[in-house]
JSON list of C-alpha atoms in Angstrom, two decimals:
[
{"chain": "O", "resi": 21, "resn": "MET", "atom": "CA", "xyz": [24.70, 22.92, 69.32]},
{"chain": "O", "resi": 22, "resn": "LYS", "atom": "CA", "xyz": [26.42, 24.06, 72.48]},
{"chain": "O", "resi": 23, "resn": "HIS", "atom": "CA", "xyz": [28.29, 27.27, 73.24]},
{"chain": "O", "resi": 24, "resn": "ASN", "atom": "CA", "xyz": [28.69, 30.42, 71.20]},
{"chain": "O", "resi": 25, "resn": "ASN", "atom": "CA", "xyz": [30.52, 28.92, 68.22]},
{"chain": "O", "resi": 26, "resn": "MET", "atom": "CA", "xyz": [30.41, 29.81, 64.53]},
{"chain": "O", "resi": 27, "resn": "VAL", "atom": "CA", "xyz": [27.51, 28.28, 62.65]},
{"chain": "O", "resi": 28, "resn": "PRO", "atom": "CA", "xyz": [28.92, 25.52, 60.42]},
{"chain": "O", "resi": 29, "resn": "ASN", "atom": "CA", "xyz": [28.55, 26.25, 56.73]},
{"chain": "O", "resi": 30, "resn": "ALA", "atom": "CA", "xyz": [30.82, 23.74, 55.00]},
{"chain": "O", "resi": 31, "resn": "HIS", "atom": "CA", "xyz": [30.83, 23.85, 51.20]},
{"chain": "O", "resi": 32, "resn": "PHE", "atom": "CA", "xyz": [30.91, 20.16, 50.33]},
{"chain": "O", "resi": 33, "resn": "HIS", "atom": "CA", "xyz": [28.86, 20.24, 47.12]},
{"chain": "O", "resi": 34, "resn": "LYS", "atom": "CA", "xyz": [31.11, 22.24, 44.78]},
{"chain": "O", "resi": 35, "resn": "GLU", "atom": "CA", "xyz": [32.09, 20.47, 41.56]},
{"chain": "O", "resi": 36, "resn": "TRP", "atom": "CA", "xyz": [35.81, 20.85, 42.17]},
{"chain": "O", "resi": 37, "resn": "GLN", "atom": "CA", "xyz": [36.68, 18.44, 39.34]},
{"chain": "O", "resi": 38, "resn": "LEU", "atom": "CA", "xyz": [35.57, 21.08, 36.83]},
{"chain": "O", "resi": 39, "resn": "ARG", "atom": "CA", "xyz": [37.84, 23.75, 38.37]},
{"chain": "O", "resi": 40, "resn": "VAL", "atom": "CA", "xyz": [41.12, 21.85, 38.69]},
{"chain": "O", "resi": 41, "resn": "ARG", "atom": "CA", "xyz": [43.98, 23.22, 36.54]},
{"chain": "O", "resi": 42, "resn": "THR", "atom": "CA", "xyz": [45.74, 20.36, 34.77]},
{"chain": "O", "resi": 43, "resn": "TRP", "atom": "CA", "xyz": [49.15, 20.31, 33.10]},
{"chain": "O", "resi": 44, "resn": "PHE", "atom": "CA", "xyz": [48.97, 17.16, 31.00]},
{"chain": "O", "resi": 45, "resn": "ASN", "atom": "CA", "xyz": [50.45, 18.95, 27.97]},
{"chain": "O", "resi": 46, "resn": "GLN", "atom": "CA", "xyz": [53.79, 19.58, 29.70]},
{"chain": "O", "resi": 47, "resn": "PRO", "atom": "CA", "xyz": [55.71, 16.60, 28.21]},
{"chain": "O", "resi": 48, "resn": "MET", "atom": "CA", "xyz": [54.45, 17.30, 24.68]},
{"chain": "O", "resi": 49, "resn": "ARG", "atom": "CA", "xyz": [55.30, 21.00, 24.94]},
{"chain": "O", "resi": 50, "resn": "LYS", "atom": "CA", "xyz": [58.80, 20.05, 26.07]},
{"chain": "O", "resi": 51, "resn": "LYS", "atom": "CA", "xyz": [59.14, 17.81, 23.02]},
{"chain": "O", "resi": 52, "resn": "ARG", "atom": "CA", "xyz": [57.72, 20.52, 20.75]},
{"chain": "O", "resi": 53, "resn": "ARG", "atom": "CA", "xyz": [60.21, 23.12, 22.01]},
{"chain": "O", "resi": 54, "resn": "ARG", "atom": "CA", "xyz": [63.09, 20.68, 21.55]},
{"chain": "O", "resi": 55, "resn": "THR", "atom": "CA", "xyz": [61.98, 19.89, 17.99]},
{"chain": "O", "resi": 56, "resn": "ALA", "atom": "CA", "xyz": [61.68, 23.62, 17.22]},
{"chain": "O", "resi": 57, "resn": "ARG", "atom": "CA", "xyz": [65.22, 24.19, 18.48]},
{"chain": "O", "resi": 58, "resn": "GLN", "atom": "CA", "xyz": [66.53, 21.37, 16.29]},
{"chain": "O", "resi": 59, "resn": "LEU", "atom": "CA", "xyz": [64.70, 22.70, 13.22]},
{"chain": "O", "resi": 60, "resn": "LYS", "atom": "CA", "xyz": [66.02, 26.22, 13.83]},
{"chain": "O", "resi": 61, "resn": "ALA", "atom": "CA", "xyz": [69.59, 24.90, 14.24]},
{"chain": "O", "resi": 62, "resn": "ALA", "atom": "CA", "xyz": [69.28, 23.03, 10.94]},
{"chain": "O", "resi": 63, "resn": "ARG", "atom": "CA", "xyz": [67.77, 26.08, 9.22]},
{"chain": "O", "resi": 64, "resn": "ILE", "atom": "CA", "xyz": [70.50, 28.54, 10.26]},
{"chain": "O", "resi": 65, "resn": "ALA", "atom": "CA", "xyz": [73.42, 26.10, 9.92]},
{"chain": "O", "resi": 66, "resn": "PRO", "atom": "CA", "xyz": [76.38, 26.58, 9.85]},
{"chain": "O", "resi": 67, "resn": "ARG", "atom": "CA", "xyz": [75.73, 29.73, 11.89]},
{"chain": "O", "resi": 68, "resn": "PRO", "atom": "CA", "xyz": [75.91, 29.41, 15.72]},
{"chain": "O", "resi": 69, "resn": "VAL", "atom": "CA", "xyz": [72.75, 28.12, 17.36]},
{"chain": "O", "resi": 70, "resn": "ASP", "atom": "CA", "xyz": [72.81, 30.89, 19.98]},
{"chain": "O", "resi": 71, "resn": "GLY", "atom": "CA", "xyz": [72.32, 33.63, 17.39]},
{"chain": "O", "resi": 72, "resn": "ALA", "atom": "CA", "xyz": [74.19, 36.90, 16.93]},
{"chain": "O", "resi": 73, "resn": "LEU", "atom": "CA", "xyz": [77.07, 38.14, 19.06]},
{"chain": "O", "resi": 74, "resn": "ARG", "atom": "CA", "xyz": [75.95, 40.67, 21.69]},
{"chain": "O", "resi": 75, "resn": "PRO", "atom": "CA", "xyz": [77.97, 43.32, 23.57]},
{"chain": "O", "resi": 76, "resn": "VAL", "atom": "CA", "xyz": [78.54, 43.47, 27.32]},
{"chain": "O", "resi": 77, "resn": "VAL", "atom": "CA", "xyz": [76.76, 46.48, 28.84]},
{"chain": "O", "resi": 78, "resn": "GLN", "atom": "CA", "xyz": [76.19, 47.92, 32.33]},
{"chain": "O", "resi": 79, "resn": "CYS", "atom": "CA", "xyz": [72.63, 47.81, 33.64]},
{"chain": "O", "resi": 80, "resn": "PRO", "atom": "CA", "xyz": [70.92, 51.23, 34.08]},
{"chain": "O", "resi": 81, "resn": "THR", "atom": "CA", "xyz": [69.78, 52.93, 37.33]},
{"chain": "O", "resi": 82, "resn": "VAL", "atom": "CA", "xyz": [71.62, 53.21, 40.63]},
{"chain": "O", "resi": 83, "resn": "LYS", "atom": "CA", "xyz": [70.12, 49.95, 41.89]},
{"chain": "O", "resi": 84, "resn": "TYR", "atom": "CA", "xyz": [71.60, 47.74, 39.15]},
{"chain": "O", "resi": 85, "resn": "ASN", "atom": "CA", "xyz": [74.49, 49.74, 37.63]},
{"chain": "O", "resi": 86, "resn": "MET", "atom": "CA", "xyz": [77.10, 47.46, 39.19]},
{"chain": "O", "resi": 87, "resn": "LYS", "atom": "CA", "xyz": [75.78, 44.49, 37.19]},
{"chain": "O", "resi": 88, "resn": "ARG", "atom": "CA", "xyz": [76.63, 43.55, 33.61]},
{"chain": "O", "resi": 89, "resn": "ARG", "atom": "CA", "xyz": [74.44, 41.91, 31.00]},
{"chain": "O", "resi": 90, "resn": "LEU", "atom": "CA", "xyz": [74.35, 41.28, 27.26]},
{"chain": "O", "resi": 91, "resn": "GLY", "atom": "CA", "xyz": [73.07, 44.28, 25.30]},
{"chain": "O", "resi": 92, "resn": "ARG", "atom": "CA", "xyz": [71.14, 44.69, 22.05]},
{"chain": "O", "resi": 93, "resn": "GLY", "atom": "CA", "xyz": [74.04, 45.38, 19.70]},
{"chain": "O", "resi": 94, "resn": "PHE", "atom": "CA", "xyz": [77.47, 46.93, 19.20]},
{"chain": "O", "resi": 95, "resn": "THR", "atom": "CA", "xyz": [77.79, 50.67, 18.56]},
{"chain": "O", "resi": 96, "resn": "LEU", "atom": "CA", "xyz": [79.12, 52.06, 15.29]},
{"chain": "O", "resi": 97, "resn": "GLU", "atom": "CA", "xyz": [82.19, 53.40, 17.13]},
{"chain": "O", "resi": 98, "resn": "GLU", "atom": "CA", "xyz": [83.02, 49.94, 18.52]},
{"chain": "O", "resi": 99, "resn": "LEU", "atom": "CA", "xyz": [82.71, 48.41, 15.05]},
{"chain": "O", "resi": 100, "resn": "LYS", "atom": "CA", "xyz": [84.94, 51.12, 13.59]},
{"chain": "O", "resi": 101, "resn": "GLU", "atom": "CA", "xyz": [87.62, 50.60, 16.24]},
{"chain": "O", "resi": 102, "resn": "ALA", "atom": "CA", "xyz": [87.54, 46.82, 15.64]},
{"chain": "O", "resi": 103, "resn": "GLU", "atom": "CA", "xyz": [87.83, 47.45, 11.86]},
{"chain": "O", "resi": 104, "resn": "MET", "atom": "CA", "xyz": [84.49, 45.78, 11.12]},
{"chain": "O", "resi": 105, "resn": "PRO", "atom": "CA", "xyz": [82.26, 47.47, 8.48]},
{"chain": "O", "resi": 106, "resn": "LYS", "atom": "CA", "xyz": [78.74, 47.99, 9.84]},
{"chain": "O", "resi": 107, "resn": "LYS", "atom": "CA", "xyz": [77.08, 46.46, 6.75]},
{"chain": "O", "resi": 108, "resn": "LEU", "atom": "CA", "xyz": [79.32, 43.40, 6.90]},
{"chain": "O", "resi": 109, "resn": "ALA", "atom": "CA", "xyz": [78.81, 42.96, 10.65]},
{"chain": "O", "resi": 110, "resn": "ARG", "atom": "CA", "xyz": [75.17, 41.90, 10.39]},
{"chain": "O", "resi": 111, "resn": "THR", "atom": "CA", "xyz": [76.01, 39.36, 7.67]},
{"chain": "O", "resi": 112, "resn": "VAL", "atom": "CA", "xyz": [78.61, 37.57, 9.84]},
{"chain": "O", "resi": 113, "resn": "GLY", "atom": "CA", "xyz": [76.52, 37.24, 13.00]},
{"chain": "O", "resi": 114, "resn": "ILE", "atom": "CA", "xyz": [77.25, 40.50, 14.86]},
{"chain": "O", "resi": 115, "resn": "ALA", "atom": "CA", "xyz": [74.34, 42.48, 16.31]},
{"chain": "O", "resi": 116, "resn": "VAL", "atom": "CA", "xyz": [74.47, 46.24, 15.61]},
{"chain": "O", "resi": 117, "resn": "ASP", "atom": "CA", "xyz": [72.67, 48.98, 17.58]},
{"chain": "O", "resi": 118, "resn": "HIS", "atom": "CA", "xyz": [73.13, 52.44, 16.06]},
{"chain": "O", "resi": 119, "resn": "ARG", "atom": "CA", "xyz": [71.29, 54.13, 18.97]},
{"chain": "O", "resi": 120, "resn": "ARG", "atom": "CA", "xyz": [73.45, 52.98, 21.88]},
{"chain": "O", "resi": 121, "resn": "LYS", "atom": "CA", "xyz": [76.18, 55.39, 23.04]},
{"chain": "O", "resi": 122, "resn": "ASN", "atom": "CA", "xyz": [79.50, 54.59, 24.70]},
{"chain": "O", "resi": 123, "resn": "ARG", "atom": "CA", "xyz": [79.55, 56.18, 28.14]},
{"chain": "O", "resi": 124, "resn": "SER", "atom": "CA", "xyz": [82.89, 54.84, 29.41]},
{"chain": "O", "resi": 125, "resn": "VAL", "atom": "CA", "xyz": [86.30, 54.01, 28.01]},
{"chain": "O", "resi": 126, "resn": "GLU", "atom": "CA", "xyz": [86.39, 50.68, 29.89]},
{"chain": "O", "resi": 127, "resn": "GLY", "atom": "CA", "xyz": [83.11, 49.44, 28.35]},
{"chain": "O", "resi": 128, "resn": "PHE", "atom": "CA", "xyz": [84.18, 50.63, 24.91]},
{"chain": "O", "resi": 129, "resn": "GLN", "atom": "CA", "xyz": [87.51, 48.78, 25.09]},
{"chain": "O", "resi": 130, "resn": "ARG", "atom": "CA", "xyz": [85.83, 45.66, 26.51]},
{"chain": "O", "resi": 131, "resn": "ASN", "atom": "CA", "xyz": [83.45, 45.39, 23.57]},
{"chain": "O", "resi": 132, "resn": "VAL", "atom": "CA", "xyz": [86.17, 46.18, 21.01]},
{"chain": "O", "resi": 133, "resn": "GLN", "atom": "CA", "xyz": [88.24, 43.33, 22.46]},
{"chain": "O", "resi": 134, "resn": "ARG", "atom": "CA", "xyz": [85.14, 41.10, 22.31]},
{"chain": "O", "resi": 135, "resn": "LEU", "atom": "CA", "xyz": [84.73, 41.89, 18.61]},
{"chain": "O", "resi": 136, "resn": "LYS", "atom": "CA", "xyz": [88.40, 41.22, 17.87]},
{"chain": "O", "resi": 137, "resn": "GLU", "atom": "CA", "xyz": [88.24, 37.86, 19.65]},
{"chain": "O", "resi": 138, "resn": "TYR", "atom": "CA", "xyz": [85.11, 36.94, 17.66]},
{"chain": "O", "resi": 139, "resn": "LYS", "atom": "CA", "xyz": [86.83, 37.93, 14.40]},
{"chain": "O", "resi": 140, "resn": "SER", "atom": "CA", "xyz": [89.80, 35.71, 15.24]},
{"chain": "O", "resi": 141, "resn": "ARG", "atom": "CA", "xyz": [87.49, 32.69, 15.66]},
{"chain": "O", "resi": 142, "resn": "LEU", "atom": "CA", "xyz": [85.21, 33.51, 12.72]},
{"chain": "O", "resi": 143, "resn": "ILE", "atom": "CA", "xyz": [84.94, 31.17, 9.73]},
{"chain": "O", "resi": 144, "resn": "VAL", "atom": "CA", "xyz": [83.28, 32.84, 6.74]},
{"chain": "O", "resi": 145, "resn": "PHE", "atom": "CA", "xyz": [81.76, 30.56, 4.09]},
{"chain": "O", "resi": 146, "resn": "PRO", "atom": "CA", "xyz": [81.73, 31.79, 0.48]},
{"chain": "O", "resi": 147, "resn": "LYS", "atom": "CA", "xyz": [78.36, 32.69, -1.03]},
{"chain": "O", "resi": 148, "resn": "ARG", "atom": "CA", "xyz": [79.03, 30.32, -3.91]},
{"chain": "O", "resi": 149, "resn": "ALA", "atom": "CA", "xyz": [80.81, 27.07, -3.19]},
{"chain": "O", "resi": 150, "resn": "GLY", "atom": "CA", "xyz": [84.12, 26.87, -4.97]},
{"chain": "O", "resi": 151, "resn": "LYS", "atom": "CA", "xyz": [84.21, 30.62, -5.73]},
{"chain": "O", "resi": 152, "resn": "PRO", "atom": "CA", "xyz": [85.72, 32.26, -2.61]},
{"chain": "O", "resi": 153, "resn": "LYS", "atom": "CA", "xyz": [86.14, 36.03, -2.40]},
{"chain": "O", "resi": 154, "resn": "ALA", "atom": "CA", "xyz": [88.40, 38.26, -0.34]},
{"chain": "O", "resi": 155, "resn": "GLY", "atom": "CA", "xyz": [87.66, 37.78, 3.37]},
{"chain": "O", "resi": 156, "resn": "ASP", "atom": "CA", "xyz": [86.35, 34.21, 3.02]},
{"chain": "O", "resi": 157, "resn": "SER", "atom": "CA", "xyz": [88.04, 31.41, 4.96]},
{"chain": "O", "resi": 158, "resn": "ASP", "atom": "CA", "xyz": [90.30, 28.94, 3.19]},
{"chain": "O", "resi": 159, "resn": "ALA", "atom": "CA", "xyz": [89.30, 25.38, 2.25]},
{"chain": "O", "resi": 160, "resn": "ALA", "atom": "CA", "xyz": [91.11, 23.77, 5.20]},
{"chain": "O", "resi": 161, "resn": "GLU", "atom": "CA", "xyz": [89.10, 25.79, 7.76]},
{"chain": "O", "resi": 162, "resn": "LEU", "atom": "CA", "xyz": [85.84, 25.17, 5.91]},
{"chain": "O", "resi": 163, "resn": "ALA", "atom": "CA", "xyz": [86.46, 21.41, 5.94]},
{"chain": "O", "resi": 164, "resn": "THR", "atom": "CA", "xyz": [86.83, 21.30, 9.73]},
{"chain": "O", "resi": 165, "resn": "ALA", "atom": "CA", "xyz": [84.04, 23.81, 10.52]},
{"chain": "O", "resi": 166, "resn": "THR", "atom": "CA", "xyz": [81.11, 22.65, 12.66]},
{"chain": "O", "resi": 167, "resn": "GLN", "atom": "CA", "xyz": [78.04, 24.45, 13.95]},
{"chain": "O", "resi": 168, "resn": "PHE", "atom": "CA", "xyz": [78.65, 25.97, 17.39]},
{"chain": "O", "resi": 169, "resn": "ALA", "atom": "CA", "xyz": [75.91, 24.66, 19.70]},
{"chain": "O", "resi": 170, "resn": "GLY", "atom": "CA", "xyz": [76.74, 26.29, 23.07]},
{"chain": "O", "resi": 171, "resn": "LYS", "atom": "CA", "xyz": [76.47, 29.83, 24.39]},
{"chain": "O", "resi": 172, "resn": "LEU", "atom": "CA", "xyz": [78.28, 32.24, 22.07]},
{"chain": "O", "resi": 173, "resn": "MET", "atom": "CA", "xyz": [81.04, 33.93, 24.12]},
{"chain": "O", "resi": 174, "resn": "PRO", "atom": "CA", "xyz": [79.03, 33.87, 27.38]},
{"chain": "O", "resi": 175, "resn": "LEU", "atom": "CA", "xyz": [79.22, 36.63, 29.94]},
{"chain": "O", "resi": 176, "resn": "VAL", "atom": "CA", "xyz": [81.86, 35.81, 32.56]},
{"chain": "O", "resi": 177, "resn": "ALA", "atom": "CA", "xyz": [81.39, 37.33, 36.02]},
{"chain": "O", "resi": 178, "resn": "VAL", "atom": "CA", "xyz": [84.60, 39.06, 37.06]},
{"chain": "O", "resi": 179, "resn": "GLU", "atom": "CA", "xyz": [84.95, 40.30, 40.62]},
{"chain": "O", "resi": 180, "resn": "ASP", "atom": "CA", "xyz": [87.35, 43.16, 41.25]},
{"chain": "O", "resi": 181, "resn": "ALA", "atom": "CA", "xyz": [89.91, 41.97, 43.76]},
{"chain": "O", "resi": 182, "resn": "VAL", "atom": "CA", "xyz": [90.24, 44.27, 46.77]},
{"chain": "O", "resi": 183, "resn": "GLU", "atom": "CA", "xyz": [93.71, 44.40, 48.26]},
{"chain": "O", "resi": 184, "resn": "ALA", "atom": "CA", "xyz": [93.63, 44.01, 52.06]},
{"chain": "O", "resi": 185, "resn": "ARG", "atom": "CA", "xyz": [95.86, 46.22, 54.21]},
{"chain": "O", "resi": 186, "resn": "ALA", "atom": "CA", "xyz": [96.20, 47.34, 57.81]},
{"chain": "O", "resi": 187, "resn": "ILE", "atom": "CA", "xyz": [94.33, 50.42, 59.03]},
{"chain": "O", "resi": 188, "resn": "THR", "atom": "CA", "xyz": [96.74, 53.26, 59.76]},
{"chain": "O", "resi": 189, "resn": "ASP", "atom": "CA", "xyz": [96.77, 55.32, 62.98]},
{"chain": "O", "resi": 190, "resn": "GLU", "atom": "CA", "xyz": [95.80, 58.43, 61.02]},
{"chain": "O", "resi": 191, "resn": "GLU", "atom": "CA", "xyz": [92.70, 56.68, 59.67]},
{"chain": "O", "resi": 192, "resn": "LYS", "atom": "CA", "xyz": [91.77, 55.50, 63.18]},
{"chain": "O", "resi": 193, "resn": "GLU", "atom": "CA", "xyz": [91.96, 59.05, 64.53]},
{"chain": "O", "resi": 194, "resn": "THR", "atom": "CA", "xyz": [89.97, 60.56, 61.64]},
{"chain": "O", "resi": 195, "resn": "ARG", "atom": "CA", "xyz": [86.36, 61.40, 62.54]},
{"chain": "O", "resi": 196, "resn": "VAL", "atom": "CA", "xyz": [84.70, 60.74, 59.21]},
{"chain": "O", "resi": 197, "resn": "TYR", "atom": "CA", "xyz": [81.12, 61.52, 60.25]},
{"chain": "O", "resi": 198, "resn": "ALA", "atom": "CA", "xyz": [82.13, 64.85, 61.83]},
{"chain": "O", "resi": 199, "resn": "LYS", "atom": "CA", "xyz": [84.09, 65.74, 58.69]},
{"chain": "O", "resi": 200, "resn": "LEU", "atom": "CA", "xyz": [81.11, 64.93, 56.47]},
{"chain": "O", "resi": 201, "resn": "ARG", "atom": "CA", "xyz": [78.80, 67.09, 58.61]},
{"chain": "O", "resi": 202, "resn": "LEU", "atom": "CA", "xyz": [81.30, 69.95, 58.50]},
{"chain": "O", "resi": 203, "resn": "GLU", "atom": "CA", "xyz": [81.58, 69.79, 54.71]},
{"chain": "O", "resi": 204, "resn": "ARG", "atom": "CA", "xyz": [77.78, 69.72, 54.40]},
{"chain": "O", "resi": 205, "resn": "ALA", "atom": "CA", "xyz": [77.54, 72.80, 56.61]},
{"chain": "O", "resi": 206, "resn": "ASN", "atom": "CA", "xyz": [80.25, 74.55, 54.58]},
{"chain": "O", "resi": 207, "resn": "ALA", "atom": "CA", "xyz": [78.40, 73.79, 51.35]},
{"chain": "O", "resi": 208, "resn": "LYS", "atom": "CA", "xyz": [75.12, 75.02, 52.87]},
{"chain": "O", "resi": 209, "resn": "HIS", "atom": "CA", "xyz": [76.50, 78.35, 54.14]},
{"chain": "O", "resi": 210, "resn": "ASP", "atom": "CA", "xyz": [78.93, 78.98, 51.29]},
{"chain": "O", "resi": 211, "resn": "GLY", "atom": "CA", "xyz": [76.68, 81.41, 49.42]},
{"chain": "O", "resi": 212, "resn": "MET", "atom": "CA", "xyz": [75.75, 83.42, 52.53]},
{"chain": "O", "resi": 213, "resn": "ARG", "atom": "CA", "xyz": [79.39, 83.66, 53.62]},
{"chain": "O", "resi": 214, "resn": "LYS", "atom": "CA", "xyz": [80.41, 84.96, 50.19]},
{"chain": "O", "resi": 215, "resn": "LYS", "atom": "CA", "xyz": [77.59, 87.50, 50.30]},
{"chain": "O", "resi": 216, "resn": "LEU", "atom": "CA", "xyz": [78.60, 88.73, 53.76]},
{"chain": "O", "resi": 217, "resn": "ALA", "atom": "CA", "xyz": [82.25, 88.91, 52.71]},
{"chain": "O", "resi": 218, "resn": "ALA", "atom": "CA", "xyz": [81.28, 90.97, 49.64]},
{"chain": "O", "resi": 219, "resn": "GLU", "atom": "CA", "xyz": [79.14, 93.32, 51.76]},
{"chain": "O", "resi": 220, "resn": "ALA", "atom": "CA", "xyz": [81.97, 93.72, 54.27]},
{"chain": "O", "resi": 221, "resn": "ALA", "atom": "CA", "xyz": [84.43, 94.49, 51.46]},
{"chain": "O", "resi": 222, "resn": "ALA", "atom": "CA", "xyz": [82.00, 97.05, 49.99]},
{"chain": "O", "resi": 223, "resn": "ALA", "atom": "CA", "xyz": [81.55, 98.73, 53.40]},
{"chain": "O", "resi": 224, "resn": "GLU", "atom": "CA", "xyz": [85.32, 98.87, 53.83]},
{"chain": "O", "resi": 225, "resn": "GLU", "atom": "CA", "xyz": [85.65, 100.54, 50.42]},
{"chain": "O", "resi": 226, "resn": "GLU", "atom": "CA", "xyz": [83.04, 103.16, 51.39]},
{"chain": "O", "resi": 227, "resn": "LYS", "atom": "CA", "xyz": [84.93, 103.96, 54.59]},
{"chain": "O", "resi": 228, "resn": "LYS", "atom": "CA", "xyz": [88.17, 104.43, 52.64]},
{"chain": "O", "resi": 229, "resn": "GLY", "atom": "CA", "xyz": [86.38, 106.54, 50.04]}
]
C-alpha cells in the first residue's frame, strides 16, 4: 500500500437481498382501489360518485389567502339565502357546516349562487317508488336520470383581469418611498406632537389667566 491513502474497508458481505424494499403489490392494490370505487358507486347510486356538494372558501393565513379551495360545508346563512332547509340539505347531497362563518359578501354570494345552480340541476327521487311527494322530480326526469360520475361542480380557477394603462406624469413624479417614510414618521411622532401642542395650549392659557 503506497502513499497516505484511506485504509480500504469495503462492505461486500452485507445481505442486501434481505433489506431491499419491494413493491410487488402495486398492481393488485390498484385493482383493489378500483373495485372499491365501483362498489361504492353502486352502493350510493343514484347519488353522485364524488359525494356531497362543497362550498368554495378562501384559504387561511397571509401566505395562502389568495387561493381558493373546497370547504367542509355550507353555512346556515348561505342555505337560508338559497331557500334550502338545513335538514333537507344533507338528504339531497349538500354538505352543511354550522361552525363556519361568512367573512365577506363576495364569498357569501358565490356560495349562494353555487347552491342555486345545484338546485336547478338536482333530481330528487321519491322515497317510495310510485308515491311522489312535494319537491320530488317528475317521472320524465326520473326516467332519464343517470349517476353523475365526474367531479361535482369542480372549482374553476378565475384570474382577475388587470386593465393595462399608461403611467401618468404625476405618477412618474411621485416619490412613493419618501412618502411612505414620511407617513411612518408622522404616525410615530403623532402622540408626542399632540402632547406638546396640548402643553403649549395650556401654557398659553396660564399666560392669559
